[in-house]
PDB file of C-alpha atoms in Angstrom:
ATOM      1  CA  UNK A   1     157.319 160.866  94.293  1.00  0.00           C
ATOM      2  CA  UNK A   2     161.257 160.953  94.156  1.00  0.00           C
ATOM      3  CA  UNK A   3     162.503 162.745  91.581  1.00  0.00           C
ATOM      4  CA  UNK A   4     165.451 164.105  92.646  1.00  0.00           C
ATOM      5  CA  UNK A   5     167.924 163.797  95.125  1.00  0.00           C
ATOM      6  CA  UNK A   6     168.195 161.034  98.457  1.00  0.00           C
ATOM      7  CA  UNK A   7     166.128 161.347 101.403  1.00  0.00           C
ATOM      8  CA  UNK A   8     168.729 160.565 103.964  1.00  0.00           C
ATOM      9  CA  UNK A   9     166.899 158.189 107.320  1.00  0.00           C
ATOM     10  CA  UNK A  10     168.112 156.368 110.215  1.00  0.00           C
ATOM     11  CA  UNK A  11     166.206 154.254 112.823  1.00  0.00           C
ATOM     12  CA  UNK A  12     165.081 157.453 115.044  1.00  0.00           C
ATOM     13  CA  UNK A  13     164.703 159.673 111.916  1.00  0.00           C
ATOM     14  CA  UNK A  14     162.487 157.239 110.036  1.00  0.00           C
ATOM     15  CA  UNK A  15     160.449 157.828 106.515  1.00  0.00           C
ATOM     16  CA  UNK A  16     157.104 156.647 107.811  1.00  0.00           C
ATOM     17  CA  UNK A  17     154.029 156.241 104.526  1.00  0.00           C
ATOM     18  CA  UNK A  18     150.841 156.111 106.570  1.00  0.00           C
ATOM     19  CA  UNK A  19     148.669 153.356 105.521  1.00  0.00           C
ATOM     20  CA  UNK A  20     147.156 153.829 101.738  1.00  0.00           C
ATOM     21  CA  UNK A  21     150.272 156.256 100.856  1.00  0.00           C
ATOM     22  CA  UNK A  22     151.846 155.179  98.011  1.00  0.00           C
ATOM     23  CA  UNK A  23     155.107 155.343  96.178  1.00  0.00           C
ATOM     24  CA  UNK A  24     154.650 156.820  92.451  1.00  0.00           C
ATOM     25  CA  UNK A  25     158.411 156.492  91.116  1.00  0.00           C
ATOM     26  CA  UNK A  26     159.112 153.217  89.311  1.00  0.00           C
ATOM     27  CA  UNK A  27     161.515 151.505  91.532  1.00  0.00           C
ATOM     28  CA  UNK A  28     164.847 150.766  89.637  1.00  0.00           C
ATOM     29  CA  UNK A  29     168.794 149.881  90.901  1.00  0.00           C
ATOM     30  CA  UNK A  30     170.126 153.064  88.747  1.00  0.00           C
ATOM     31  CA  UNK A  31     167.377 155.596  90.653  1.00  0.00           C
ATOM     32  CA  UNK A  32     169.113 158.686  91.420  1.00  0.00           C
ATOM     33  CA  UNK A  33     166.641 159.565  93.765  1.00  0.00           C
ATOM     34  CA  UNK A  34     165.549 156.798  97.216  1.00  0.00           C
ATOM     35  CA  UNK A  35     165.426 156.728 101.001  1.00  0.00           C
ATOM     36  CA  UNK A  36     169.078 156.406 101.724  1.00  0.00           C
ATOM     37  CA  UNK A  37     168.531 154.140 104.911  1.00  0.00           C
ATOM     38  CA  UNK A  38     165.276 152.573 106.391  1.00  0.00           C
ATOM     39  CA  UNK A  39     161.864 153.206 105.920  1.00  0.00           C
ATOM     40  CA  UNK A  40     158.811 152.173 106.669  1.00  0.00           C
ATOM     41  CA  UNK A  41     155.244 151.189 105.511  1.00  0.00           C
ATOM     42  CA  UNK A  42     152.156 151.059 107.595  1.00  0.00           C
ATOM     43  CA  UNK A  43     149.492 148.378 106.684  1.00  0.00           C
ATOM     44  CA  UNK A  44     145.990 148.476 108.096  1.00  0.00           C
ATOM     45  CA  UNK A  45     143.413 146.586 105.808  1.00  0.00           C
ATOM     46  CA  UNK A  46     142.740 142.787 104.859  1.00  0.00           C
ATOM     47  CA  UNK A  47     143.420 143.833 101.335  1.00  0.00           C
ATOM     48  CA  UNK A  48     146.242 142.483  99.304  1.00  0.00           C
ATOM     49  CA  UNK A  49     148.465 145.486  98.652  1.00  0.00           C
ATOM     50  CA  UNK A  50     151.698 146.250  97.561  1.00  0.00           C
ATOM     51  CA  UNK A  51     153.824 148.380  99.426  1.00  0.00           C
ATOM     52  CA  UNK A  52     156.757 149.493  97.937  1.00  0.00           C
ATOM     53  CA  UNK A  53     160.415 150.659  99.060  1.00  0.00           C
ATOM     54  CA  UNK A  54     163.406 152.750  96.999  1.00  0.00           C
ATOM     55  CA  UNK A  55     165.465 152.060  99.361  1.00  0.00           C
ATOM     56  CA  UNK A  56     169.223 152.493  99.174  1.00  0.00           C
ATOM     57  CA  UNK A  57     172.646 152.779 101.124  1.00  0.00           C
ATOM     58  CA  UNK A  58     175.859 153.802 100.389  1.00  0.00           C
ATOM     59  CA  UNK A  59     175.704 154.755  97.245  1.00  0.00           C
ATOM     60  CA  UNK A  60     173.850 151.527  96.097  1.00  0.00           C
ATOM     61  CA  UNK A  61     169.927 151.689  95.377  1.00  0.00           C
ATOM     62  CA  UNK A  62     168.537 148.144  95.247  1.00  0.00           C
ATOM     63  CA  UNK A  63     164.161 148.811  96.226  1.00  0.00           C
ATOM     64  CA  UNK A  64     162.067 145.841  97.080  1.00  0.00           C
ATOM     65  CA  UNK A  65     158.509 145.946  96.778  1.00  0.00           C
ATOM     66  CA  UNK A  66     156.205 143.304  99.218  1.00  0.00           C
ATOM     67  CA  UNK A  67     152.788 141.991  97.983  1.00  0.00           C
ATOM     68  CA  UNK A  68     151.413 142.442 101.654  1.00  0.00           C
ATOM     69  CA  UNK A  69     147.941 140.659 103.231  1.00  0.00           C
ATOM     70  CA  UNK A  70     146.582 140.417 106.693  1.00  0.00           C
ATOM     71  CA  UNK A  71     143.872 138.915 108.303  1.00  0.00           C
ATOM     72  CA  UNK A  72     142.555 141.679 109.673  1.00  0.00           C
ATOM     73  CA  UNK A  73     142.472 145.444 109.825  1.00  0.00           C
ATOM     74  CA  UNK A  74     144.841 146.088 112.739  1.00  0.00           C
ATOM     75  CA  UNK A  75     147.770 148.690 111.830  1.00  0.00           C
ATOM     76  CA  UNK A  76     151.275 146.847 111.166  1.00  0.00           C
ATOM     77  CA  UNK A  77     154.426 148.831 110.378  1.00  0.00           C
ATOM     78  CA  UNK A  78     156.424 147.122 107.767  1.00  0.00           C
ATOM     79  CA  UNK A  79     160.210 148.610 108.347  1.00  0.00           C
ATOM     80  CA  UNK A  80     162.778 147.560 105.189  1.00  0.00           C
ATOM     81  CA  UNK A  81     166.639 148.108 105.275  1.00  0.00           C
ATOM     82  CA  UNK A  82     169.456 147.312 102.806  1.00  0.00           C
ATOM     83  CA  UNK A  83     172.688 145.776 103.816  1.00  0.00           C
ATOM     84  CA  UNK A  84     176.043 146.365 101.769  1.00  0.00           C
ATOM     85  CA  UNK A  85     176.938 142.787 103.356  1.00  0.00           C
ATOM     86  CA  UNK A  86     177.475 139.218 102.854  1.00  0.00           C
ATOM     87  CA  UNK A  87     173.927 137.425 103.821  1.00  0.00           C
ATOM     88  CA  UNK A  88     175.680 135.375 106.620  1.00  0.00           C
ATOM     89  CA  UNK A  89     176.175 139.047 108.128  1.00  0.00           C
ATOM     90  CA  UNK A  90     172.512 139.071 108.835  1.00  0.00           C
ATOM     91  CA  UNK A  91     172.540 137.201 112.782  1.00  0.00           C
ATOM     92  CA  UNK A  92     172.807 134.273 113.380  1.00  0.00           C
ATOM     93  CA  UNK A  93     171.921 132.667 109.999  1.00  0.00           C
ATOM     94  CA  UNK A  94     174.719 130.731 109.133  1.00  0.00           C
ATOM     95  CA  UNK A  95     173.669 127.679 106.655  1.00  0.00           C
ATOM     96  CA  UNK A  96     172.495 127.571 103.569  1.00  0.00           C
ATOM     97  CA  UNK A  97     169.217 125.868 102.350  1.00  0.00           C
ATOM     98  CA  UNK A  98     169.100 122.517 101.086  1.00  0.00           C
ATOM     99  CA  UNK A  99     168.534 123.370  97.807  1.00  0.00           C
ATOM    100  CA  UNK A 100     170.860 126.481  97.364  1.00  0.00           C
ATOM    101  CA  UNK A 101     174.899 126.617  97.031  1.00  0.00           C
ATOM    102  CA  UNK A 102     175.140 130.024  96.890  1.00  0.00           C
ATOM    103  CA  UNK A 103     174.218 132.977  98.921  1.00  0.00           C
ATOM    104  CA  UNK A 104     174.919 137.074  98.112  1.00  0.00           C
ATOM    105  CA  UNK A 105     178.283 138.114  99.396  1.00  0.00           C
ATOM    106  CA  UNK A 106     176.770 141.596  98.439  1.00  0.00           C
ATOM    107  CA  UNK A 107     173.462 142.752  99.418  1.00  0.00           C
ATOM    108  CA  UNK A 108     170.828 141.597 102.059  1.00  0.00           C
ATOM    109  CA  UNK A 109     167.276 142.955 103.352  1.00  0.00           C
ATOM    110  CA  UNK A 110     165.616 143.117 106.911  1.00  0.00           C
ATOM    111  CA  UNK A 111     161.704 143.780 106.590  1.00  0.00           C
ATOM    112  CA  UNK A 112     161.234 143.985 110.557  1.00  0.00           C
ATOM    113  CA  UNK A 113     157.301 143.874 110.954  1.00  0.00           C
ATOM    114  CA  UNK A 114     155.923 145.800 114.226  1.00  0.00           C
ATOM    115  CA  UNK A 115     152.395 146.157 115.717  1.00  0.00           C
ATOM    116  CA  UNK A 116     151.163 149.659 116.108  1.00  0.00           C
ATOM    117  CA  UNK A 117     152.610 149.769 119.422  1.00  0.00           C
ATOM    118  CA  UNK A 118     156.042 148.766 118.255  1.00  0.00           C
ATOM    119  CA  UNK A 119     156.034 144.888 119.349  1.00  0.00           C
ATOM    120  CA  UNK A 120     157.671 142.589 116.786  1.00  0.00           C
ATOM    121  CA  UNK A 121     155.118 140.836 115.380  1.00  0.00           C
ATOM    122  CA  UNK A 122     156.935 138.782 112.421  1.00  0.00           C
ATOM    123  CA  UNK A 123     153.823 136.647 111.428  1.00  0.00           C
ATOM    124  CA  UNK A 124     150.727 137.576 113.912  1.00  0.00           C
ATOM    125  CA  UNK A 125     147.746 137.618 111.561  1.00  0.00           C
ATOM    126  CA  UNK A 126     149.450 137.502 108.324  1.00  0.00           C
ATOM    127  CA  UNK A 127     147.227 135.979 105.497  1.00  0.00           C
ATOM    128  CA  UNK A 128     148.882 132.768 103.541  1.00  0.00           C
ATOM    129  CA  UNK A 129     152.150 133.205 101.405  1.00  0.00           C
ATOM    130  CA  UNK A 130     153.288 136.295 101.091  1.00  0.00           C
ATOM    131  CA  UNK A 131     155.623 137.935  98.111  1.00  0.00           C
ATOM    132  CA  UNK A 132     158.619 139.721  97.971  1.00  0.00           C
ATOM    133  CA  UNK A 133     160.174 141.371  94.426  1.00  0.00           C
ATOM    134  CA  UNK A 134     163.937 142.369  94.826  1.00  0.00           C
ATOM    135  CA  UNK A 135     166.125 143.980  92.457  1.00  0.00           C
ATOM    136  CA  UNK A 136     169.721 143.583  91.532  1.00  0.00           C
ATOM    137  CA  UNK A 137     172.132 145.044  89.548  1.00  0.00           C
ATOM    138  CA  UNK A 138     175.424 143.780  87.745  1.00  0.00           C
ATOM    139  CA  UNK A 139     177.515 143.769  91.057  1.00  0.00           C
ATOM    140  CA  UNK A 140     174.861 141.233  92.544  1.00  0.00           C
ATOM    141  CA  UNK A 141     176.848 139.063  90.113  1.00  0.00           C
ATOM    142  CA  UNK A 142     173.732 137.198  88.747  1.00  0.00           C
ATOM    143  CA  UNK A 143     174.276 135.601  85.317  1.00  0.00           C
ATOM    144  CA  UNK A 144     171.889 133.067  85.218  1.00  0.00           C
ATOM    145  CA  UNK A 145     167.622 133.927  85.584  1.00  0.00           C
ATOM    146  CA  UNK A 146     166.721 130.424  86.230  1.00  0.00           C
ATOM    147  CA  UNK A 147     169.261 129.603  88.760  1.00  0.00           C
ATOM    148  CA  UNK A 148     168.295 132.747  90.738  1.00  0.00           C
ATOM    149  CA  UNK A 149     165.810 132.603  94.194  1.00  0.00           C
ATOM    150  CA  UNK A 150     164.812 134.191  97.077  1.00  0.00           C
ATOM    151  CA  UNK A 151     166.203 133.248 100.352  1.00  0.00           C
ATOM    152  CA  UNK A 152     164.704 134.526 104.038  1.00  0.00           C
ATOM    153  CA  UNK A 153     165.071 133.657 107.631  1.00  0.00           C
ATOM    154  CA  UNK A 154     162.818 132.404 110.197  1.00  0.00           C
ATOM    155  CA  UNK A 155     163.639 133.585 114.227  1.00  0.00           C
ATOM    156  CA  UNK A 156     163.566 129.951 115.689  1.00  0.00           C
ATOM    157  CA  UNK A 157     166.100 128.569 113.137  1.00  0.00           C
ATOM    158  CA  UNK A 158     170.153 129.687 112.242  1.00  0.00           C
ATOM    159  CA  UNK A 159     169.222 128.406 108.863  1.00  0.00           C
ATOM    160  CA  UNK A 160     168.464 130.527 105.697  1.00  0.00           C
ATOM    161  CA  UNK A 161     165.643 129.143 103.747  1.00  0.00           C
ATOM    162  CA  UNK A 162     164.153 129.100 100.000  1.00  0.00           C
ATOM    163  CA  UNK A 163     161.046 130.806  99.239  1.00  0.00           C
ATOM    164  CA  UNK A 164     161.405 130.302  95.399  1.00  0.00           C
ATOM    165  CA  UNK A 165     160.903 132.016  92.463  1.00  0.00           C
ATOM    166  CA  UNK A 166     158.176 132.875  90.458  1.00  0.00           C
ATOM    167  CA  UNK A 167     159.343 135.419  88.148  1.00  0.00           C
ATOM    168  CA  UNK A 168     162.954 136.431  86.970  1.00  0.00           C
ATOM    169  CA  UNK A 169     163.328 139.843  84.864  1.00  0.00           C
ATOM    170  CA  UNK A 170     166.285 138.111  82.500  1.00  0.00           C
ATOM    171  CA  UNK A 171     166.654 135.315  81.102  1.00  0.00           C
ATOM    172  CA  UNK A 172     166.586 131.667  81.972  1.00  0.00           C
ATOM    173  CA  UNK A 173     170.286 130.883  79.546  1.00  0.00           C
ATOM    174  CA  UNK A 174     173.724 131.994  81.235  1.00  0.00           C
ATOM    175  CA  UNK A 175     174.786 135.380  80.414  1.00  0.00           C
ATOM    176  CA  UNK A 176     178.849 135.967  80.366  1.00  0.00           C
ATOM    177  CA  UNK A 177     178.319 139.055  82.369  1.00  0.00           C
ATOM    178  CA  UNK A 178     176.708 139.813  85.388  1.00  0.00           C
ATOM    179  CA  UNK A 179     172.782 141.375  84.420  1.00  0.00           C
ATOM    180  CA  UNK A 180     170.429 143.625  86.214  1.00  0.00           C
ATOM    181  CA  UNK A 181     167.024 143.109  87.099  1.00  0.00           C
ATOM    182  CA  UNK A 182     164.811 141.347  89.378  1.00  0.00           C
ATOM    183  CA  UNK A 183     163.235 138.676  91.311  1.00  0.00           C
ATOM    184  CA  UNK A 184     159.769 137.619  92.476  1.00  0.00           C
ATOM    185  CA  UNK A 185     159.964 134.748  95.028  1.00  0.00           C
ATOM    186  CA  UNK A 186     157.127 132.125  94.603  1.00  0.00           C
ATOM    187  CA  UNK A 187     153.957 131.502  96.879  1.00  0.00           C
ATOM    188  CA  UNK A 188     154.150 127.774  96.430  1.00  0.00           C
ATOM    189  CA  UNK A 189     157.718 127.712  97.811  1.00  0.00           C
ATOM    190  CA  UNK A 190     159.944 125.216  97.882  1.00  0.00           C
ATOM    191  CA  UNK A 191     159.666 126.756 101.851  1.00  0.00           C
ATOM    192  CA  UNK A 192     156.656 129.029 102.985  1.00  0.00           C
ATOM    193  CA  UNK A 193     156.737 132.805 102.896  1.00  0.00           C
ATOM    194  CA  UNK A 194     154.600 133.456 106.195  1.00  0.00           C
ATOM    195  CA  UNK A 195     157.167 135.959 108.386  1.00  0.00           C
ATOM    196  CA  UNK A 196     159.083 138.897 107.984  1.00  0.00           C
ATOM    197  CA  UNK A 197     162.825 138.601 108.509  1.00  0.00           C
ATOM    198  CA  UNK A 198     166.045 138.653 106.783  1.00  0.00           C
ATOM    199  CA  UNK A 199     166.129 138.138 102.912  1.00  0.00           C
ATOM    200  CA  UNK A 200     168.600 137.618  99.999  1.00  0.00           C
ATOM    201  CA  UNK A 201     169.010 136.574  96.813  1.00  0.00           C
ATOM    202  CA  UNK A 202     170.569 132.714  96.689  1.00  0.00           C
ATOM    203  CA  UNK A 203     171.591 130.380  93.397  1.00  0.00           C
ATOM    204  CA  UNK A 204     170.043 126.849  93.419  1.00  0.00           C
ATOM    205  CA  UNK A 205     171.861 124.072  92.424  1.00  0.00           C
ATOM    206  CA  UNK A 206     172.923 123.530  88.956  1.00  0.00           C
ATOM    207  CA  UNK A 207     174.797 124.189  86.317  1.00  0.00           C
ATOM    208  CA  UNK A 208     176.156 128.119  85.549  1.00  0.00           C
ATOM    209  CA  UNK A 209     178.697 130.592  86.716  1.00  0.00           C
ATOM    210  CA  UNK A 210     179.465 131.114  90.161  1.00  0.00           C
ATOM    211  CA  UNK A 211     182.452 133.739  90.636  1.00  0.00           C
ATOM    212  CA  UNK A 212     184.971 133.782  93.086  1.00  0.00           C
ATOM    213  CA  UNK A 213     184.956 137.500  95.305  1.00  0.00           C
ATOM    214  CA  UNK A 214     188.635 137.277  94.532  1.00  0.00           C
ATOM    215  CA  UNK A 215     191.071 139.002  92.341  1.00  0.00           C
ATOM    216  CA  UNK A 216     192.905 136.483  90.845  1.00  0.00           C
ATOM    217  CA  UNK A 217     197.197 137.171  90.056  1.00  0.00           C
ATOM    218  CA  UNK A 218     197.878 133.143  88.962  1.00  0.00           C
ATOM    219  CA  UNK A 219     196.764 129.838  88.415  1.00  0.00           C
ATOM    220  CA  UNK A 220     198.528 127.049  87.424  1.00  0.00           C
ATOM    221  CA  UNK A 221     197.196 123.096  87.362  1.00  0.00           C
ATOM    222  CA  UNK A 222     199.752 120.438  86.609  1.00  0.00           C
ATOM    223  CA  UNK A 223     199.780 117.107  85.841  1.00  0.00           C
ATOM    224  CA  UNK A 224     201.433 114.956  88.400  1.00  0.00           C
ATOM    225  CA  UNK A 225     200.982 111.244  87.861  1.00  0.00           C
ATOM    226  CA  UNK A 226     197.087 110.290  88.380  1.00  0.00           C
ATOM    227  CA  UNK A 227     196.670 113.839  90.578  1.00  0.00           C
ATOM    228  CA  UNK A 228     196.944 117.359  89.112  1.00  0.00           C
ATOM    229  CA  UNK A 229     198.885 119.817  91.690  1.00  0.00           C
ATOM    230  CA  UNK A 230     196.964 123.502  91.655  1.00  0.00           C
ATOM    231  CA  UNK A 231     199.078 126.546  92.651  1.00  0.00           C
ATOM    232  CA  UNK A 232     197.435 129.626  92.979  1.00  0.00           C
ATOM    233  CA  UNK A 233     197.875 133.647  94.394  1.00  0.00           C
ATOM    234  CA  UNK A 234     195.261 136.007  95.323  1.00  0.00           C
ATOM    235  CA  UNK A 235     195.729 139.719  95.692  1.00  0.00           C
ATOM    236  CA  UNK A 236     192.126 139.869  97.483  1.00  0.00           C
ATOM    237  CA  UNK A 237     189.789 137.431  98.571  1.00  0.00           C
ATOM    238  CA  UNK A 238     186.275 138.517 100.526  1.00  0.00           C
ATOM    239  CA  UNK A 239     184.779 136.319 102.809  1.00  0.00           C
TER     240      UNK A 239
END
């Protein structure tokens, strides 16, 4: 139970919940109490279970809870880390999916699954689709629920995919500020859910806000015969 305070990890000084532990605090992006850096979950049963993580770094708390299911009953470790980093940080993964035009310049998760001897084991007896709830807060800069999916990576591609939504905690209408919440990528898709990887939140297509990471000092547009000339100055730009 975190009630108070963060529970400061790194790779060699891991949290480790043995299998069946659980995590009793509601997971929210304004906790004041997480696992500031990776932990992990162990996993040794066929049953569908969810294993949560209030995780955190720098400052930022953004959890993500896994509805988890094997084939069988051998041990798996299930180790989940936040990023304060664009999604194209994450490897090699450098194109978006088909049916996504944006990708978070912000935040990104690795769920690296392990056997119980420590062999990377990204989709050895996993059980169907699996499901992934992530949470976001207002510097996420999501404004718009339906627009709003899951994105993951698979190790023989440089391409980031989309798993889909199924649920969105706000609301499907454009909001003209950025809203907290979160996400529950689909089992049905539009790409299967069947490894553990990278993942991220991405916009699909359509219609809604889609800010610049810039601060903006001017911007100008002109009409000059049958073109318009833009002029325009940045103080910052990211990525």
């Amino acid at each position: 139970a975190f009630n108070s305070g963060l529970l400061n990890t790194t790779a060699t000084n891991l949290l480790v919940l043995k299998n069946g532990a659980t995590v009793t605090t509601p997971l929210s992006t304004s906790a004041t109490s997480y696992v500031n850096g990776p932990m992990d979950c162990q996993l040794a049963t066929t049953a569908q279970t969810t294993l949560n993580f209030p995780i955190g770094t720098n400052g930022d708390c953004r959890p993500i809870s896994l509805l988890a299911k094997n084939n069988t009953s051998n041990l798996y470790n299930y180790t989940s880390t936040l990023y304060n980093a664009s999604a194209f940080s994450a490897g090699t993964y450098t194109n978006f999916p088909a049916t996504v035009d944006t990708l978070s310049g912000v935040h990104y998760w690795q769920i690296a699954r392990t056997n119980s001897s420590s062999v990377p084991s990204p989709s050895i007896e996993i059980s169907g689709n699996q499901q992934a709830n992530l949470y976001f807060d207002t510097d996420d800069q999501v404004y718009n629920g339906s627009l709003l999916t899951v994105c993951k990576t698979y190790t023989n591609s440089t391409d980031w995919v989309d798993i889909g939504q199924s649920t969105c905690s706000i609301g499907v209408s454009a909001y003209a500020t950025a809203q907290a919440g979160t996400i529950t990528s689909s089992t049905s898709g539009p790409t299967a859910f069947t490894s553990f990887s990278y993942f991220t939140l991405g916009r699909t297509h359509g219609a809604g806000k889609d800010p610049l990471p810039i601060e903006l000092l001017s911007f100008s547009a002109v009409a000059d015969g049958e073109k318009v000339d833009l002029k325009w100055e940045t103080s910052t730009e990211t990525n």
